[in-house]
mmCIF file with all atom_site columns, C-alpha atoms in Angstrom:
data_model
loop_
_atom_site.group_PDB
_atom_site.id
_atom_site.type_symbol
_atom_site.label_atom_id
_atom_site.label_alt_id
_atom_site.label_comp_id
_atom_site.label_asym_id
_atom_site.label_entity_id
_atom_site.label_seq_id
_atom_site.pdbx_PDB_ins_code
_atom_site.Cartn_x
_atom_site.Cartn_y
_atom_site.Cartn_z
_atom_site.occupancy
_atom_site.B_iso_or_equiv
_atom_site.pdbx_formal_charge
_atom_site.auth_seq_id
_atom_site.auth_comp_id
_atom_site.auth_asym_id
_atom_site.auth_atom_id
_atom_site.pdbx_PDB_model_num
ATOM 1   C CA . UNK W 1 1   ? 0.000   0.000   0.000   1.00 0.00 ? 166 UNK W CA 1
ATOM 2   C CA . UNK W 1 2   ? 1.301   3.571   -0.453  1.00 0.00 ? 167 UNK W CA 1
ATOM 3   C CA . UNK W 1 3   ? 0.364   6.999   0.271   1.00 0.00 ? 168 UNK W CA 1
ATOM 4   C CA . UNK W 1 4   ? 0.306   10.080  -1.760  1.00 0.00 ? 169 UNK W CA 1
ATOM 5   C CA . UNK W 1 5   ? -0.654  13.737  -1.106  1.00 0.00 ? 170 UNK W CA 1
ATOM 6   C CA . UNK W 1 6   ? -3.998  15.058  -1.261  1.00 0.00 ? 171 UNK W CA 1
ATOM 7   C CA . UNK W 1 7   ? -5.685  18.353  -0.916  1.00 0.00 ? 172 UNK W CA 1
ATOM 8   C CA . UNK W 1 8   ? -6.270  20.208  2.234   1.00 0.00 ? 173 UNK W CA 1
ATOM 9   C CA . UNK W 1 9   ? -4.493  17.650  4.614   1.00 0.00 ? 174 UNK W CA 1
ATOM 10  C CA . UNK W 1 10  ? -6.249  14.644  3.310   1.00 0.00 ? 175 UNK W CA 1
ATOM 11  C CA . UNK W 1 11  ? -4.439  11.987  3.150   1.00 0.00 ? 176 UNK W CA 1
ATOM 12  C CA . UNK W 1 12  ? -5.544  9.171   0.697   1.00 0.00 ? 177 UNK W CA 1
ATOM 13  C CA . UNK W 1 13  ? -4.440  5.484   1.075   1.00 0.00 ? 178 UNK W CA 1
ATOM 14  C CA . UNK W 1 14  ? -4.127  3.702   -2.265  1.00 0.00 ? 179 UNK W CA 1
ATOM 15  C CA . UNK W 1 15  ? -4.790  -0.100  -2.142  1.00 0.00 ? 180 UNK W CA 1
ATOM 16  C CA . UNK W 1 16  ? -2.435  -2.122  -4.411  1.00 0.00 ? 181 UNK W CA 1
ATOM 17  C CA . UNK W 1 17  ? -5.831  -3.919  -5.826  1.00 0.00 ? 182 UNK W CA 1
ATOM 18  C CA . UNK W 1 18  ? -7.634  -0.783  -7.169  1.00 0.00 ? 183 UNK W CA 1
ATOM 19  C CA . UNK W 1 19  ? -9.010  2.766   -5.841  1.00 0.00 ? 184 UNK W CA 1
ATOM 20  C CA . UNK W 1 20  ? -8.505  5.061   -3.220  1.00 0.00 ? 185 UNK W CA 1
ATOM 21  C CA . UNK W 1 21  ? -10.057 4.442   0.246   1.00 0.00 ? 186 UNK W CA 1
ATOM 22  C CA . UNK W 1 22  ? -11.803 7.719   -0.645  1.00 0.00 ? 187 UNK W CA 1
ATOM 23  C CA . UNK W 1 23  ? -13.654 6.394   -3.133  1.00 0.00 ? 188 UNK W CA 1
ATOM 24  C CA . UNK W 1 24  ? -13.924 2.856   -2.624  1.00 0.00 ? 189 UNK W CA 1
ATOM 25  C CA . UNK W 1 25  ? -15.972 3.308   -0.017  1.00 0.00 ? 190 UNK W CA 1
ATOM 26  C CA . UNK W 1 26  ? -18.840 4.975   -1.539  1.00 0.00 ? 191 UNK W CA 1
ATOM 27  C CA . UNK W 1 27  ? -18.962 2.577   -4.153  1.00 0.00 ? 192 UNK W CA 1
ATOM 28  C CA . UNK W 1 28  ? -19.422 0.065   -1.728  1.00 0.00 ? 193 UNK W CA 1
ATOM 29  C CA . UNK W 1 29  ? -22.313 2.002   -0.032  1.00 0.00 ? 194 UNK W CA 1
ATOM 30  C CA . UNK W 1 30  ? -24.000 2.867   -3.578  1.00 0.00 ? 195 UNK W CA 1
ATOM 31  C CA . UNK W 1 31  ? -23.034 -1.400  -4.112  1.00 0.00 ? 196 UNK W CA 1
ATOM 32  C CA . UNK W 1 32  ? -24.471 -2.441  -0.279  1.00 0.00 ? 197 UNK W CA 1
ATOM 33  C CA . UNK W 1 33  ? -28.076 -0.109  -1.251  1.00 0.00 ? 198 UNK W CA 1
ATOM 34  C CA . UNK W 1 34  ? -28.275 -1.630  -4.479  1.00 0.00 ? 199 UNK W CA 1
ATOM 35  C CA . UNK W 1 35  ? -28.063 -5.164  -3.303  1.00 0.00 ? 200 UNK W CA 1
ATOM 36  C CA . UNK W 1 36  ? -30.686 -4.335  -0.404  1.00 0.00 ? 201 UNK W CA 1
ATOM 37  C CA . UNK W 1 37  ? -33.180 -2.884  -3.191  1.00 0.00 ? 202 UNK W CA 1
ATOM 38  C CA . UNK W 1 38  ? -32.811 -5.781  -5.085  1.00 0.00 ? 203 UNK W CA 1
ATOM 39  C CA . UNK W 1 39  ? -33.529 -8.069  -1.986  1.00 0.00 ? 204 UNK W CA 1
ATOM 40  C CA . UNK W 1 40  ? -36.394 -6.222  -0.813  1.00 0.00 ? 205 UNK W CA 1
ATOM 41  C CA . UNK W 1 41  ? -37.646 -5.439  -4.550  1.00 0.00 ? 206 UNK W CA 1
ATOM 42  C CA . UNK W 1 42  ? -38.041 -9.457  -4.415  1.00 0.00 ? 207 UNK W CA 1
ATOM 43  C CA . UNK W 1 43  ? -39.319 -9.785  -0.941  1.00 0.00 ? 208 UNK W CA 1
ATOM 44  C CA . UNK W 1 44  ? -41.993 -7.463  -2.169  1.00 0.00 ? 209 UNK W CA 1
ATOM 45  C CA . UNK W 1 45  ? -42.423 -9.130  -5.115  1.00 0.00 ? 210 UNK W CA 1
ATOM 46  C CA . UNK W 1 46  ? -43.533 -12.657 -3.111  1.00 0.00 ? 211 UNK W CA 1
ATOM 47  C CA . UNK W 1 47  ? -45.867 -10.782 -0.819  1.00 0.00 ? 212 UNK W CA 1
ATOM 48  C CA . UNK W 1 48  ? -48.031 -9.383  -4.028  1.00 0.00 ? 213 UNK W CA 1
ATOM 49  C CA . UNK W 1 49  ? -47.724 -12.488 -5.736  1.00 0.00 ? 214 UNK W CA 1
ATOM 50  C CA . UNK W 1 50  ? -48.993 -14.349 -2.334  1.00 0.00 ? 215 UNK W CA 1
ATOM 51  C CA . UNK W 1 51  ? -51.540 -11.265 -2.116  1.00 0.00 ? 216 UNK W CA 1
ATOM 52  C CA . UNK W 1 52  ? -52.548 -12.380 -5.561  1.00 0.00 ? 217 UNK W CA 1
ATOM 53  C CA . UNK W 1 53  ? -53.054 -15.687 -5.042  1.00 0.00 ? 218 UNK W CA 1
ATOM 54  C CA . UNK W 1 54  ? -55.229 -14.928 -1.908  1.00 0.00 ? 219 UNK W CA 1
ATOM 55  C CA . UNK W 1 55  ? -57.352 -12.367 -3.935  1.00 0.00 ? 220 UNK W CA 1
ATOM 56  C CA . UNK W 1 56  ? -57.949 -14.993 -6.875  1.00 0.00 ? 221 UNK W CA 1
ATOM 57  C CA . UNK W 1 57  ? -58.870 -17.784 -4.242  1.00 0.00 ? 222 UNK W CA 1
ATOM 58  C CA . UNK W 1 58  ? -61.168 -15.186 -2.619  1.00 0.00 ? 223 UNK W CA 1
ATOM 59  C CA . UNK W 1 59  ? -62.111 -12.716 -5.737  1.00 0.00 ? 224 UNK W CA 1
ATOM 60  C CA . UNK W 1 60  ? -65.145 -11.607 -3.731  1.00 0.00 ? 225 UNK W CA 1
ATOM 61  C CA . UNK W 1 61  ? -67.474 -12.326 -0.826  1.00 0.00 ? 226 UNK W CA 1
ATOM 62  C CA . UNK W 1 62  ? -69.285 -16.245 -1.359  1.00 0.00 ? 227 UNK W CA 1
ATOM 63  C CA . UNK W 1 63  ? -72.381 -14.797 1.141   1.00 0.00 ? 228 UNK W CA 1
ATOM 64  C CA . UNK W 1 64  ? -72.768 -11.454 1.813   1.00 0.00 ? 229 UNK W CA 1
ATOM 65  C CA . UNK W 1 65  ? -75.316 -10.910 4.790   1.00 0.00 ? 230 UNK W CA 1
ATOM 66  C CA . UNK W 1 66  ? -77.799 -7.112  4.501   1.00 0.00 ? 231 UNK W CA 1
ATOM 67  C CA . UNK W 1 67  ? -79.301 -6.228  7.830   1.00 0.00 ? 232 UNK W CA 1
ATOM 68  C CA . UNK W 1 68  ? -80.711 -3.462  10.072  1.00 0.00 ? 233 UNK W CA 1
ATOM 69  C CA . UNK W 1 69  ? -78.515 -1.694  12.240  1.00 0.00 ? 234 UNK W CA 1
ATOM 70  C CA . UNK W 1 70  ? -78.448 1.014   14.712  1.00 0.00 ? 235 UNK W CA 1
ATOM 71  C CA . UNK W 1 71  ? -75.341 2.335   16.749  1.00 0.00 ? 236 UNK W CA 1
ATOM 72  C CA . UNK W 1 72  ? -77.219 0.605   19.915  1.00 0.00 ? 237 UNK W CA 1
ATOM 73  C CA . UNK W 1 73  ? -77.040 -2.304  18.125  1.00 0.00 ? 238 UNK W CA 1
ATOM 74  C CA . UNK W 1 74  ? -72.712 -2.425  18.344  1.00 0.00 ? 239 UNK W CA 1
ATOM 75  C CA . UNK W 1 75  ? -71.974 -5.061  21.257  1.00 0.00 ? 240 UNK W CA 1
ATOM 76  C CA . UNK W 1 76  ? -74.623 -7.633  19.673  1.00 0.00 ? 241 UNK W CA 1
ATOM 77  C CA . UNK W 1 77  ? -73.147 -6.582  16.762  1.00 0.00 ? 242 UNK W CA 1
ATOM 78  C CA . UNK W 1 78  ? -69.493 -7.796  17.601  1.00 0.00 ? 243 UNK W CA 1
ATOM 79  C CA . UNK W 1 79  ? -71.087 -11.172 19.726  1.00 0.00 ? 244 UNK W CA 1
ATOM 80  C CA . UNK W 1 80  ? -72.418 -11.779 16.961  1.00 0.00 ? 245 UNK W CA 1
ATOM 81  C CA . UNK W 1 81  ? -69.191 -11.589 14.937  1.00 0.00 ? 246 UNK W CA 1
ATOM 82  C CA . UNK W 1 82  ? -67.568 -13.602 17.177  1.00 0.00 ? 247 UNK W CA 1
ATOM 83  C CA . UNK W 1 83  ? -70.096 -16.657 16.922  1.00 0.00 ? 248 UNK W CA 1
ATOM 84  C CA . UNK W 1 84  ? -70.074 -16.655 13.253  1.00 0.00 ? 249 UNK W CA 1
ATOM 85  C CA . UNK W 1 85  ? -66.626 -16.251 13.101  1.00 0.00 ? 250 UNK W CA 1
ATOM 86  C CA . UNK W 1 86  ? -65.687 -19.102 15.368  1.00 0.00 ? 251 UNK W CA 1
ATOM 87  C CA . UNK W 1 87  ? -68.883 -21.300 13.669  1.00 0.00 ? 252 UNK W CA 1
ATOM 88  C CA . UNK W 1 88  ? -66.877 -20.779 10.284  1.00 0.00 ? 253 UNK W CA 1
ATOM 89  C CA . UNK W 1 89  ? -63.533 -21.542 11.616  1.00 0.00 ? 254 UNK W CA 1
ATOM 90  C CA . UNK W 1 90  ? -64.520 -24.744 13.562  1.00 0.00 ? 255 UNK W CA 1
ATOM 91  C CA . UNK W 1 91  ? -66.269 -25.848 9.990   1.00 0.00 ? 256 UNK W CA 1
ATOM 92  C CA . UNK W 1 92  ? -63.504 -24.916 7.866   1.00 0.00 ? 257 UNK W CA 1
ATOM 93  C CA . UNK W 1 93  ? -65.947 -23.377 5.695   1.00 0.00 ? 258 UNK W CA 1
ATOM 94  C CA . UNK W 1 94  ? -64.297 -19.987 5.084   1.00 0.00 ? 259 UNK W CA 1
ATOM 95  C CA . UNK W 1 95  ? -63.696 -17.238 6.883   1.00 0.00 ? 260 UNK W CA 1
ATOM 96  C CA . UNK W 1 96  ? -65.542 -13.881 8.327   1.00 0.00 ? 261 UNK W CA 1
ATOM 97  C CA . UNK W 1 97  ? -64.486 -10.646 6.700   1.00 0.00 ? 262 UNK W CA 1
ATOM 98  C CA . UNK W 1 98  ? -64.870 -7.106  8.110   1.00 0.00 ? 263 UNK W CA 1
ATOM 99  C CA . UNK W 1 99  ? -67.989 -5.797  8.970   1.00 0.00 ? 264 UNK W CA 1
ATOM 100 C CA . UNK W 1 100 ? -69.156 -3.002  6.569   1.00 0.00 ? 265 UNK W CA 1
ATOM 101 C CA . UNK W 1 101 ? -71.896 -0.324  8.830   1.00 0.00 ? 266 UNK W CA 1
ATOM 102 C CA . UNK W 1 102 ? -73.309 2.843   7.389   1.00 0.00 ? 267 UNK W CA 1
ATOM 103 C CA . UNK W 1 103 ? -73.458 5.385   10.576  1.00 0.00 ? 268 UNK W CA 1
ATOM 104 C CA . UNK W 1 104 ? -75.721 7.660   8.769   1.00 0.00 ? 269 UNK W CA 1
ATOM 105 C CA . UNK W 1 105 ? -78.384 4.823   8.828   1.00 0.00 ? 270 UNK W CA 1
ATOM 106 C CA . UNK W 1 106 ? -79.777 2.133   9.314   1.00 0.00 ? 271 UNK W CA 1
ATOM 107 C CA . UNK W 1 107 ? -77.513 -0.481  6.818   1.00 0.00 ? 272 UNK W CA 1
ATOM 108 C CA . UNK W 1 108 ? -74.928 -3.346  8.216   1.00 0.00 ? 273 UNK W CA 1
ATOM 109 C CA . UNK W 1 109 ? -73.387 -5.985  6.010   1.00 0.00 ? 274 UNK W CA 1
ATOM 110 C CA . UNK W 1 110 ? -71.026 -8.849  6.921   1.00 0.00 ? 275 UNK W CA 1
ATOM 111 C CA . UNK W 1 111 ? -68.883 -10.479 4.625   1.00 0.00 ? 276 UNK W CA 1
ATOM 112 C CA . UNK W 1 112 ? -67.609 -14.205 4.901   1.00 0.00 ? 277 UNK W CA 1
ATOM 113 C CA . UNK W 1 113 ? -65.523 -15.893 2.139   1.00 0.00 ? 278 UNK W CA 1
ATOM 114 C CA . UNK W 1 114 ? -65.256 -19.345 0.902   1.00 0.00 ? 279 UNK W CA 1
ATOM 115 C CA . UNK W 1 115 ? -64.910 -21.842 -1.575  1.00 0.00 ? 280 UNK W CA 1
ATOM 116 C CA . UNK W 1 116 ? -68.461 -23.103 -1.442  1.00 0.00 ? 281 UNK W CA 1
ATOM 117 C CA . UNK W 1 117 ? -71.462 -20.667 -0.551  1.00 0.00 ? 282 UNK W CA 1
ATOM 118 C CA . UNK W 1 118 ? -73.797 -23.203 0.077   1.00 0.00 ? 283 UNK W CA 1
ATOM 119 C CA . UNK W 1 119 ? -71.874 -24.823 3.075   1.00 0.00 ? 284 UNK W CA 1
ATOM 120 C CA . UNK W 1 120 ? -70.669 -21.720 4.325   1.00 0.00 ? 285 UNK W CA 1
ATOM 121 C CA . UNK W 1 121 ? -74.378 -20.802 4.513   1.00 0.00 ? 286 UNK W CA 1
ATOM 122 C CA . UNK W 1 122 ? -75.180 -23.652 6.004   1.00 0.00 ? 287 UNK W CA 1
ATOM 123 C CA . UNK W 1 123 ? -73.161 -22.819 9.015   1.00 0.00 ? 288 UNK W CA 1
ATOM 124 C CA . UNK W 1 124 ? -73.592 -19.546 9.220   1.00 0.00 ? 289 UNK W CA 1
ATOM 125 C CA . UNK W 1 125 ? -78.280 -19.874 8.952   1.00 0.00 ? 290 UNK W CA 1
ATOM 126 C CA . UNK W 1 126 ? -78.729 -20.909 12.354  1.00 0.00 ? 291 UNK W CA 1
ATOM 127 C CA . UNK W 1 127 ? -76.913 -18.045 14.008  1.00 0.00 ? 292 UNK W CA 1
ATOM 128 C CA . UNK W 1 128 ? -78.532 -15.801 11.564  1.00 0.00 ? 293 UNK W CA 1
ATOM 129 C CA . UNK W 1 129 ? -81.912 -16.697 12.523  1.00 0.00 ? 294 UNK W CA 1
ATOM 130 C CA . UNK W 1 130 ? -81.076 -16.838 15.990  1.00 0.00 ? 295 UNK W CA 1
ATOM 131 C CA . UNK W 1 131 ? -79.468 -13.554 16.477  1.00 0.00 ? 296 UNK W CA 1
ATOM 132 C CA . UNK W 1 132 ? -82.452 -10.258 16.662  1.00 0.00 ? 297 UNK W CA 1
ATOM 133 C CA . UNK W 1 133 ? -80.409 -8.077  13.693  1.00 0.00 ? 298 UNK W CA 1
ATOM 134 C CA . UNK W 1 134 ? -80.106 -10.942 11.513  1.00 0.00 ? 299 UNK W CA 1
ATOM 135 C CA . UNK W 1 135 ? -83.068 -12.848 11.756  1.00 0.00 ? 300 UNK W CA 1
ATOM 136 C CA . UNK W 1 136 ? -84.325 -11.043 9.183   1.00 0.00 ? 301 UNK W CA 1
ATOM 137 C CA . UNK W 1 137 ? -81.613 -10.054 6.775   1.00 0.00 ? 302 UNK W CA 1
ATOM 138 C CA . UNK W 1 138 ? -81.290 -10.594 3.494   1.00 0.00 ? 303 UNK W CA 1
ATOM 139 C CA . UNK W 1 139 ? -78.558 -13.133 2.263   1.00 0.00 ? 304 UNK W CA 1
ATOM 140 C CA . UNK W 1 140 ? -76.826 -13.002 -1.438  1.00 0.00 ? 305 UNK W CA 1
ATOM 141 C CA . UNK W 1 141 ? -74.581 -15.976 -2.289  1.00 0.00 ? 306 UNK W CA 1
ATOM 142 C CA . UNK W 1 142 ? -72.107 -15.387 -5.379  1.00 0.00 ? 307 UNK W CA 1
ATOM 143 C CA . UNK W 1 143 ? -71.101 -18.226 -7.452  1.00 0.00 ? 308 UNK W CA 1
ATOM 144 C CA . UNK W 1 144 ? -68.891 -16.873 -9.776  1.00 0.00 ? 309 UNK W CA 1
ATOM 145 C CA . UNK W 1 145 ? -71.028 -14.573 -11.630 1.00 0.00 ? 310 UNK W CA 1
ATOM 146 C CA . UNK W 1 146 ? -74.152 -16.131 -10.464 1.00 0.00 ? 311 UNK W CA 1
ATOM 147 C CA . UNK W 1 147 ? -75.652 -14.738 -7.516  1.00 0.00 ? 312 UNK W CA 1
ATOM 148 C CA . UNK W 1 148 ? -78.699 -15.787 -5.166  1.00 0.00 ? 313 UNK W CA 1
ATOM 149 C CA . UNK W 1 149 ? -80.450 -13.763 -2.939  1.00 0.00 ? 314 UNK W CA 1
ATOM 150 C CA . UNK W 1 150 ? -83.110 -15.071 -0.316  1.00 0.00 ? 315 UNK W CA 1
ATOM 151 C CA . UNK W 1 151 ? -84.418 -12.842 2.957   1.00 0.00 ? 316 UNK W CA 1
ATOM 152 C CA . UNK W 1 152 ? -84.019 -15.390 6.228   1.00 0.00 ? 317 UNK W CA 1
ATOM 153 C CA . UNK W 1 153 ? -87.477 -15.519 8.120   1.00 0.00 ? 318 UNK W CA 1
ATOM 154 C CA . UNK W 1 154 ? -87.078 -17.039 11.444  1.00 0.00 ? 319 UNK W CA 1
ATOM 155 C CA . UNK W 1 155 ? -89.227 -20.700 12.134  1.00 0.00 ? 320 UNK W CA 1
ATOM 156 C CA . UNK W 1 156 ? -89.803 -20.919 8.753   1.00 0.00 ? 321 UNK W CA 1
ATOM 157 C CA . UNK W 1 157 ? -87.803 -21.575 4.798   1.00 0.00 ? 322 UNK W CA 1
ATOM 158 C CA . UNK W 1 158 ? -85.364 -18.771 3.529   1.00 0.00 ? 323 UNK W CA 1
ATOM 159 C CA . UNK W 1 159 ? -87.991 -16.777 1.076   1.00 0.00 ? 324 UNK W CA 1
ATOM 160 C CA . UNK W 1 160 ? -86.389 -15.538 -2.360  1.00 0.00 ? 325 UNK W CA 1
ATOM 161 C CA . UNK W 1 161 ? -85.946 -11.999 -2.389  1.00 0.00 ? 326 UNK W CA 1
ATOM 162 C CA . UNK W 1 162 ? -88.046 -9.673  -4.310  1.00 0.00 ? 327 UNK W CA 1
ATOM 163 C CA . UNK W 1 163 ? -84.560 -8.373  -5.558  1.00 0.00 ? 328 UNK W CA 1
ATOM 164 C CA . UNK W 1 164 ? -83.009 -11.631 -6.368  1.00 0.00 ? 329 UNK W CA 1
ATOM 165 C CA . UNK W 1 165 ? -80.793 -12.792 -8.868  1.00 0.00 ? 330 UNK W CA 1
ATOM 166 C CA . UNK W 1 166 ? -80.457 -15.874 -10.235 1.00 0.00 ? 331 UNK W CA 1
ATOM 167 C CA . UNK W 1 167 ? -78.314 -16.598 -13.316 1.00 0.00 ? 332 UNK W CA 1
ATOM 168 C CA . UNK W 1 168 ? -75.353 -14.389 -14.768 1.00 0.00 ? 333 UNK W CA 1
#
């Protein structure tokens, strides 16, 4: 290694192998940031592919559940959340999404997604019918583009909406 003059008291150390101290070790900053792009440019890269995936599995909402609500209603609101929630997870039927409540009236929904409507219906009906916000509500099940609507009626056989859709 040998030394040579620089300006304004600097002294520079040149490396047999190549460039100045100076210098070399800003390259290996500008080197060190590259490299750490790259990795997280294809850590990112696996999370929106995995985001993908989960978005084509679940492209929207298999039953979508329309009820009355009032802000009163909250806490039965959220127990009833939790039922569903656990009823789905013990079936493996799906899962519950976020509730969706308009505070300027009187509108609730709840989400769940799953591969099969029907069965995730299935568990869900009973605490439907069983819970005073829901027992009433009316239920749309997407199949692909196909969608069913029926309004629950507690004691007695879901009733096809006057709004339903069936067929594309």
């Amino acid at each position: 290694m040998t030394k040579f003059g620089g300006v304004d008291g600097i002294v520079k150390v040149k490396h047999n192998r190549g460039l100045p101290t100076r210098i070399t070790l800003p390259m290996f900053r500008t080197s060190a940031l590259a490299f750490l792009l790259c990795v997280a440019s294809f850590a990112g890269n696996s999370s929106n592919a995995l985001a993908i995936d989960q978005s084509e599995k679940h492209s929207g909402p298999a039953v979508m559940v329309h009820f009355d609500y009032y802000r009163t209603d909250y806490a039965t609101l959220r127990k009833l959340e939790a039922r569903l929630g656990e009823a789905i997870r013990r079936a493996m039927v799906g899962e519950l999404s976020e509730s969706e409540l308009h505070l300027d009236g009187n509108d609730g929904y709840l989400y769940m997604y799953g591969p099969d409507p029907d069965r995730l219906y299935d568990v869900a009906r009973p605490i439907l019918r069983a819970n005073r916000l829901t027992a009433n509500a009316e239920v749309t099940k997407w199949r692909g583009t196909h969608t069913e609507t029926v309004l629950l009626s507690p004691g007695k056989a879901d009733l096809p909406s006057s709004g339903a859709k069936i067929g594309p």
